GROMACS .gro file of C-alpha atoms in nm:
model
   66
    1MET     CA    1  -0.002   0.002  -0.020
    2ALA     CA    2   0.129   0.349  -0.083
    3LYS     CA    3   0.102   0.641   0.156
    4PHE     CA    4   0.176   0.997   0.088
    5ASN     CA    5   0.291   1.280   0.324
    6LEU     CA    6   0.172   1.651   0.234
    7ASN     CA    7   0.336   1.904   0.437
    8ILE     CA    8   0.206   2.279   0.423
    9GLU     CA    9   0.487   2.524   0.529
   10ASP     CA   10   0.507   2.918   0.553
   11LEU     CA   11   0.796   3.004   0.335
   12PRO     CA   12   0.998   3.331   0.332
   13GLY     CA   13   0.817   3.607   0.223
   14GLY     CA   14   0.450   3.492   0.324
   15GLU     CA   15   0.413   3.218   0.040
   16ALA     CA   16   0.268   2.902   0.138
   17GLY     CA   17   0.478   2.619  -0.004
   18VAL     CA   18   0.348   2.250  -0.015
   19LYS     CA   19   0.566   1.951  -0.035
   20LEU     CA   20   0.436   1.593  -0.161
   21THR     CA   21   0.616   1.282  -0.091
   22ILE     CA   22   0.475   0.969  -0.207
   23ASP     CA   23   0.628   0.625  -0.096
   24ASP     CA   24   0.701   0.420  -0.422
   25ALA     CA   25   0.620   0.725  -0.629
   26GLY     CA   26   0.419   0.683  -0.932
   27THR     CA   27   0.428   0.893  -1.247
   28LEU     CA   28   0.197   1.115  -1.418
   29SER     CA   29   0.264   0.956  -1.756
   30ASN     CA   30   0.126   0.642  -1.687
   31MET     CA   31  -0.136   0.684  -1.397
   32ALA     CA   32  -0.317   0.367  -1.512
   33GLU     CA   33  -0.025   0.166  -1.342
   34ASN     CA   34  -0.037   0.372  -1.012
   35SER     CA   35  -0.219   0.286  -0.706
   36LEU     CA   36  -0.548   0.483  -0.593
   37ALA     CA   37  -0.333   0.666  -0.328
   38GLN     CA   38  -0.050   0.763  -0.561
   39ASN     CA   39  -0.311   0.882  -0.813
   40ALA     CA   40  -0.532   1.101  -0.532
   41ALA     CA   41  -0.177   1.251  -0.389
   42ILE     CA   42  -0.078   1.368  -0.741
   43ALA     CA   43  -0.436   1.481  -0.806
   44ILE     CA   44  -0.437   1.684  -0.496
   45ALA     CA   45  -0.103   1.824  -0.568
   46GLN     CA   46  -0.200   1.954  -0.906
   47GLN     CA   47  -0.523   2.117  -0.758
   48LEU     CA   48  -0.305   2.305  -0.484
   49GLN     CA   49  -0.063   2.402  -0.779
   50GLY     CA   50  -0.370   2.523  -0.989
   51LEU     CA   51  -0.458   2.749  -0.668
   52GLY     CA   52  -0.114   2.890  -0.675
   53PHE     CA   53   0.060   2.710  -0.401
   54ASN     CA   54   0.414   2.624  -0.436
   55VAL     CA   55   0.419   2.247  -0.492
   56VAL     CA   56   0.734   2.028  -0.488
   57MET     CA   57   0.684   1.686  -0.628
   58PRO     CA   58   0.932   1.394  -0.602
   59VAL     CA   59   1.140   1.343  -0.942
   60ALA     CA   60   0.913   1.054  -1.043
   61GLU     CA   61   0.621   1.283  -1.094
   62ILE     CA   62   0.794   1.591  -1.238
   63GLU     CA   63   0.953   1.351  -1.518
   64GLY     CA   64   0.611   1.218  -1.569
   65GLN     CA   65   0.491   1.564  -1.673
   66GLU     CA   66   0.748   1.618  -1.943
   0.00000   0.00000   0.00000
């Protein structure tokens, strides 16, 4: 079972930063192979990014966006 951690922190300058960590990180390029928890974590991160939060995702997800 995959689990994820979503940390929201105050960054210098008053910006809120969101850091997403997924154990056994999936990729955005092939979400059909991800677990439900991986896809949920990615969807949450994308929604927060769309709202203007500074979202940092693991390399596996970033590579999948290319």
